[in-house]
Amino acid sequence: MDKVKTVCPYCGTGCGMYLHVKDGKVAEVTADPDHPVSQGELCVKGYFGFHHVADKRRLSTPLAMRNGVFEPLGWDAALNDIAGRLRTIVTESGPDSCAVFVSARATNEDNYAAQKFARAVLGTNNVDHCARLCHASTVAGLAMTLGSGAMTNSIAELGEITDVIFIIGSNTAECHPLIARHVVKAQQRGAKLIVADPRMTEMASKADLWIRTPLGHNIPLTNGMLHVIIKEKLYKPDFVKQHAVGFDDVVRAVEDFSPEAVERMSGIPAKQIVEAARLYAGAGNAAILYAMGVTQFSHGTANVASLSNLAVVTGQIGRPGAGVCPLRGQNNVQGACDLGGLPHVYPGYRPVTDPAVRTHFEQAWGASLSNRVGLKVTEVPHAIEQGKIRALVLFGENPLLSDPDSGELRHALDKLDLLVVADLFMTETARFADYVLPAAGWAEKDGTFTNTERRIQRVRPAVKPPGEARPDWWTFARLGTRMGYTGMGWQTAGEVWDEVRRVVPATFGGISYARIDKQDGLCWPCPDEAHPGTPILHRDGTFMRAGGQALLKAVLFDPKTLPEEKAKQFEAPLAGRIAEHPDAEYPFLLTTGRRVYHYHTGTMTRKSPLLDQIAPEELIELNPEDATALKVANRDFIKITTRRGHIVARAWVTERVPPKTVFGTFHFWEASSNELTSGDTLDPVCGIPEFKISAARVEKSSPAEAAKWLETIRDAYRVSLERATTARRLRPEPRVEESV
Amino acid sequence: MNRFVLADPRLCIGCYTCMPACVVVHREAGLQAYPRLTVTHTAHGTMPVQCRHCDDAPCAKVCPVAAITHREGMIFLNETVCIGCKMCAIACPFGAITPHGSGTDSQAIPTIPYLANGEEVTVEATAAARAAAVHPLLAWTAGERSIAVKCDLCHFLPEGPECVRVCPTKALCEVTEADLTREIEGRRQKATAEVGSLPSLWSERQA
Ligand code: SF4
Ligand code: SF4
C-alpha cells in the first residue's frame, strides 16, 4: 500500500494524516505522528470520513440541463457554452450582473483562481463565500480592532502554555476535536477553563466555571467582565496606554454593565461574572477561543469587538499562550478569505476601494478592475429576485442547505439565467444548475489548505479523480482563457501558488511548496524564504492595525431595542440587540450548530457508512422539562415551526439545552434547521445572518406525520431531480463498486 | 481478575472516534459491524460505556446456550452461538450488551436517490451491505434477527483494544490486574501520607 501525506479535509484544525492507497482507492487513513497540531491523533471524521472519495455518486463528466434533463457533454462544449453565456450576460447587463461564490472547502489555489476569474475576467467584485455565514464578524471585527481578522496564536500553545482558557460560543469538542484535545491537555497541566455557552456541551461539563449564558447574551457577559476588570483595576494600564486607543470609550460603555445589572438583564449570576473576570484578567497567559456562538448574530461584529476589548485591556494578547482565537470552521475557510474570496478585498485583505492597491493588482493581472465593493453571499438571493444578478458560478458549496431560509433561496436559484455549479456530487444546490461540472476532490489534487492558526499546509493527490473531474483552478483557468483572458495559463497548482506569492509577497512570499514539503506548513505572514513564519500575531503589543495600536470599541447592548440614546455618546459604537424573541405563538428559541460525526451539509460525511451508522438522522435537543410538558419521550418525533417554515425530526431529550430552547443542525436535508433560520436580520457591518436565534414553536408529532413530512421535503429538494432522473444512461456500468 | 476497558469522562470529549473504529476492526474480523461501546452523554460528563468484564458476570449466568463464557481473563460472547434471546442485555447492569440486528427503526428512513452524471444511482441499503461482510456462521441480517454484541477487548488484535489506540485524548485505557493493583497501592500510599502529615489524631486519647 502506498501512503500519501496530506491534510484532513474537514475542520479548520487542519490535522495531518496519511492516506493509504490500495488498488487506486483510499483504503485507510492513519494519523501523522509528527504533525504540530494533531500530534498523531485524528477525530472521527478524519479517520472515517474518506469513503466519499470513491463513492459511485461522484460526478465524472460535465453536464448541461437541457429540456429538463441533465445531459453529458465534454469539457470543450461545456466551457464554450458557459463562456459564451457569461459573455452575453456581461455585455447585456454589465459585469456586476454576475457573481462567483468561492469555496472554503477547496484549496488556496482554487480560490485564488476563482476570485481572479471574477475580478480580472468578468470584471466584478461580486465574490464571496460561506465565511459570510460563519466568521464574517471575525474578519470584520478583528480587522477593525486588531488589524487582522485571524487567530492570533498557534493551537499547540494552548496545551503547553496557556493558564486560563476562556471558551465562549464554541463547542470545541465537537467542532474542533483536536483543538479540544489541547484544552484537555492544558487542564491536565492545571490550567483553568471558563466556558460560556447556553448548551451544556462537552466543554461546558469539563469547565472549572461554566456560565450558562442565555442565547444571544454574550455582550452583557463580556461587558460585565470588563466592568469588573476596570473597577477592580485588573487591567494593564501601561499596556493600554502604549498599545491601544479608545480606552475611555470602553470605560464609559461598560459603566452600566455592573455584574448586578447584567444579572438583572440576563440572569447570568453576578458572582460568575466576577469570578470569570478575575480568573481571566489574573492569568499569566489567557486565551479566548470562540466560534459561531459569538459570530452568528445580527450583532456578531459587536460580539467580536467586545472579546478583543477584553484581551487588549488585560494585555492578554501578543505573547505565547495569550491571544484571541477565532476557531475557523472549515478546512480552508481561512485560506478562502486570505486569497480574496471576499467582495471588498483582493488577496491578502487589500481593499478593492484603494486606488494604489487596485493599480497593483491591475498591473499584476493585466486587466482593469472594478472599484465597487461587491455583493455579499447574503445579499445575492435578494439581488437575484430583483433581476440584478443573472449569473452565478459556484463551487464546493451547497448554499441550499448551508444558508438561512432555504425556501427563499430555492426561489431565487430558479430565477437565475445561468447557474454553474462545480462539485464532487450532485448536491441539493447543483440540481438547480444549468451546468454541473465535475470537480477533483482533496484526495485527488495538489495544493494548499490554511488551517485556523494560519498554517499553510500541503495537500497532495493520492488517487486519480473520477472520469473527467478536474481541480477547480483548472476549470476557472480554462473558462478565463475561453473568455479571451491570457493571465490564467497555469499548468499546475504550483504555478498558481507561485503567482500568489509574487502578487501578495508580504503575506505569502516566503511560503514555497519546497519549504512546506519539508516542514509541516508555515503560518503567514511570511514575506521571504528566510522568514520563519508568524505563529503569534501582534507580538509585544505591536498591532497590525495602521499605526500599530489596537482599537478599543464601545460595545453596547440591549436585548429588545438598540440602545440608540446611549450610542449617541460615542463615536461609531457597535450596538446589538436580538431580532427574534419568544412570544405566545413561538414560545421557544431555536439555536443551531454542528455535531462531531457529520460535516456541514453532509455531502461528504453522509457517504461514509461508518459515520452514517452512528448518526443516520437528525436529533433535535429538547430539555426534559419541556419534553414532559409536551408529553414527548426521547426519540419521539417533534415538529418545529418558525416564521420561515417547519421540520419534523426526532427529539433527543437532554439537559444539554436549557428549558424552552431547542437545538438542531444542518447536516440532514430531511430536517435541516436552515429551513427554519432567518436570513432577514443581518449584522450591519458584515452582513452575517442571525442563525443562532429563531423564535420557534415545538409540538409533539407522530411517525405518520414524520413520514408525510419526508415526502414533502423530498419533493422540495427534488424539484430538478425529477426532471433529471429521466436522463439517459451515460455509461453501461457504474464506475465504482460498492464502497462499504 | 478480568481485564476491561474504561473511559475517563474528564478526558473524553465525546468525539465518537472510538465507535466506528470498533466497527472497522470487528468487521474485518468477520464479526458484526456494530460498535461494542456507546458514547453516552450525561449532565455529569460524557464517555463511552462498554463491558466491564465482571468477574461474576450476570450475562454469562443468564445465557441459556452458554454463548457467554469466562475465558482468558475476559467475558467472551460467541456471536455464532447466540440465539438472540436478549436476556444478557437485560442482566447487564451497565447496558453494555446491545441486541443488534432487529433495530431497523432508523435504517428504515427512505433516502433520496442520488445522481451521478445525470443518472440515478441506487445505493444499496446500508444495512444489507453491512451484513454482507460478517462470518457465515453468524447468519445475521439486519432487521431479521438480533444477536448480542459486546466488547471482546479486540482479543484478535495483537495491539489490544482499537478504541484505546484511536482515542485522541487517551480517555480510554485497558485496565489489567497489575494496573489496578498499582493504582490501589498508590492510593494507599497517598492516604497514609495524608494522615501522616496531620497533627497526631490520637494523642489525646493516648495521653
Ligand atoms: S479535528 Fe478537524 S482536522 Fe482534525 S481530524 Fe477531526 S475534522 Fe479533521
Ligand atoms: S475516542 Fe476517546 S474522546 Fe472520543 S468519544 Fe471515544 S473515549 Fe471519548
Coordinates of N, CA, C and O and ligand atoms in Angstrom, one line a residue, chain A residues 7-17 29 37-38 41-47 172-180 329 331 451 457 594 596 599, chain B residues 15 17, ligand 1:
Chain A
V7 N -3.6 16.6 4.4 CA -4.2 17.3 5.5 C -5.7 16.9 5.4 O -6.3 16.8 4.4
C8 N -6.3 16.8 6.6 CA -7.7 16.4 6.7 C -8.6 17.5 6.0 O -8.4 18.7 6.1
P9 N -9.6 17.0 5.3 CA -10.5 17.9 4.5 C -11.6 18.5 5.3 O -12.5 19.2 4.8
Y10 N -11.7 18.2 6.6 CA -12.9 18.6 7.3 C -12.7 20.0 8.0 O -12.8 21.0 7.4
C11 N -12.4 19.9 9.3 CA -12.5 21.2 10.1 C -11.2 22.0 10.0 O -10.2 21.6 9.5
G12 N -11.3 23.2 10.5 CA -10.2 24.2 10.4 C -9.0 23.8 11.3 O -8.0 24.6 11.3
T13 N -9.0 22.7 12.0 CA -7.9 22.3 12.8 C -6.7 22.0 11.9 O -5.6 22.3 12.2
G14 N -7.1 21.3 10.8 CA -6.0 21.0 9.8 C -5.1 19.9 10.3 O -3.9 20.0 10.2
C15 N -5.6 18.8 10.7 CA -4.8 17.7 11.2 C -4.0 17.0 10.1 O -4.5 17.0 9.0
G16 N -2.9 16.5 10.4 CA -2.0 15.8 9.4 C -2.4 14.4 9.4 O -2.6 13.7 10.4
M17 N -2.5 13.8 8.1 CA -2.9 12.4 8.0 C -2.2 11.8 6.8 O -1.7 12.4 5.9
V29 N -7.1 5.6 6.6 CA -6.5 6.8 7.0 C -5.7 6.6 8.3 O -6.3 6.0 9.2
V37 N 0.0 20.1 15.1 CA -1.3 20.3 15.8 C -1.9 19.0 16.3 O -2.2 18.8 17.5
S38 N -2.0 18.0 15.4 CA -2.7 16.8 15.7 C -1.8 15.7 16.4 O -2.3 14.9 17.1
E41 N -2.9 12.1 16.3 CA -4.3 11.7 16.6 C -5.2 12.3 15.5 O -4.8 13.3 14.8
L42 N -6.4 11.8 15.4 CA -7.4 12.3 14.5 C -8.7 12.1 15.1 O -8.9 11.3 16.1
C43 N -9.8 12.8 14.6 CA -11.1 12.6 15.2 C -11.9 11.7 14.2 O -11.3 11.1 13.2
V44 N -13.1 11.5 14.5 CA -13.9 10.5 13.8 C -14.1 10.8 12.3 O -14.0 9.9 11.5
K45 N -14.1 12.1 12.0 CA -14.2 12.4 10.6 C -12.9 12.2 9.9 O -12.9 11.8 8.7
G46 N -11.8 12.6 10.6 CA -10.5 12.4 10.0 C -10.3 10.9 9.6 O -9.8 10.6 8.5
Y47 N -10.6 10.1 10.6 CA -10.3 8.6 10.3 C -11.3 8.0 9.4 O -10.9 7.2 8.5
T172 N -16.1 23.3 21.1 CA -14.8 22.9 20.6 C -14.7 21.4 20.5 O -14.2 20.9 19.5
A173 N -15.2 20.7 21.5 CA -15.1 19.2 21.5 C -15.7 18.6 20.2 O -15.2 17.6 19.7
E174 N -16.8 19.2 19.8 CA -17.5 18.6 18.6 C -17.0 19.2 17.3 O -17.0 18.5 16.3
C175 N -16.7 20.5 17.3 CA -16.4 21.2 16.1 C -15.0 21.2 15.7 O -14.6 21.4 14.6
H176 N -14.1 21.2 16.7 CA -12.7 21.2 16.5 C -12.1 20.2 17.5 O -11.3 20.6 18.4
P177 N -12.4 18.9 17.4 CA -12.0 17.9 18.4 C -10.5 18.0 18.8 O -10.1 17.8 19.9
L178 N -9.7 18.2 17.8 CA -8.2 18.1 18.1 C -7.7 19.4 18.7 O -6.6 19.5 19.1
I179 N -8.5 20.4 18.7 CA -8.2 21.6 19.5 C -8.6 21.4 20.9 O -7.9 21.7 21.8
A180 N -9.8 20.7 21.0 CA -10.3 20.4 22.4 C -9.3 19.5 23.1 O -9.1 19.6 24.3
G329 N -14.2 27.4 10.9 CA -14.9 26.1 10.8 C -14.3 25.1 9.8 O -14.1 24.0 10.1
N331 N -12.0 23.4 6.7 CA -10.6 23.2 6.4 C -9.8 24.3 5.8 O -8.7 24.6 6.1
N451 N -5.0 26.3 7.8 CA -5.9 26.0 8.9 C -6.2 27.2 9.8 O -5.7 28.3 9.4
Q457 N -0.6 24.5 4.6 CA -0.1 23.2 4.6 C -0.4 22.5 3.2 O -1.3 22.8 2.5
R594 N -23.4 22.2 14.9 CA -22.9 21.0 14.2 C -22.8 19.9 15.2 O -22.7 20.1 16.4
V596 N -20.3 16.3 15.9 CA -19.0 15.9 15.6 C -18.9 14.9 14.4 O -18.0 15.0 13.6
Y599 N -20.4 16.5 8.8 CA -19.8 17.8 8.4 C -20.8 18.6 7.6 O -21.1 18.2 6.5
Chain B
C15 N -16.0 12.6 21.0 CA -15.8 12.7 19.6 C -16.2 11.5 18.8 O -16.2 11.6 17.6
T17 N -14.9 8.9 18.0 CA -13.9 8.2 17.1 C -13.8 6.7 17.5 O -13.7 5.8 16.6
Ligands
SF4_1 S1 -10.2 17.6 14.2 FE1 -10.8 18.5 12.3 S2 -8.9 18.4 11.0 FE2 -8.6 17.1 12.8 S3 -9.2 15.0 12.1 FE3 -11.0 16.0 13.0 S4 -12.1 17.0 11.3 FE4 -10.1 16.5 10.6

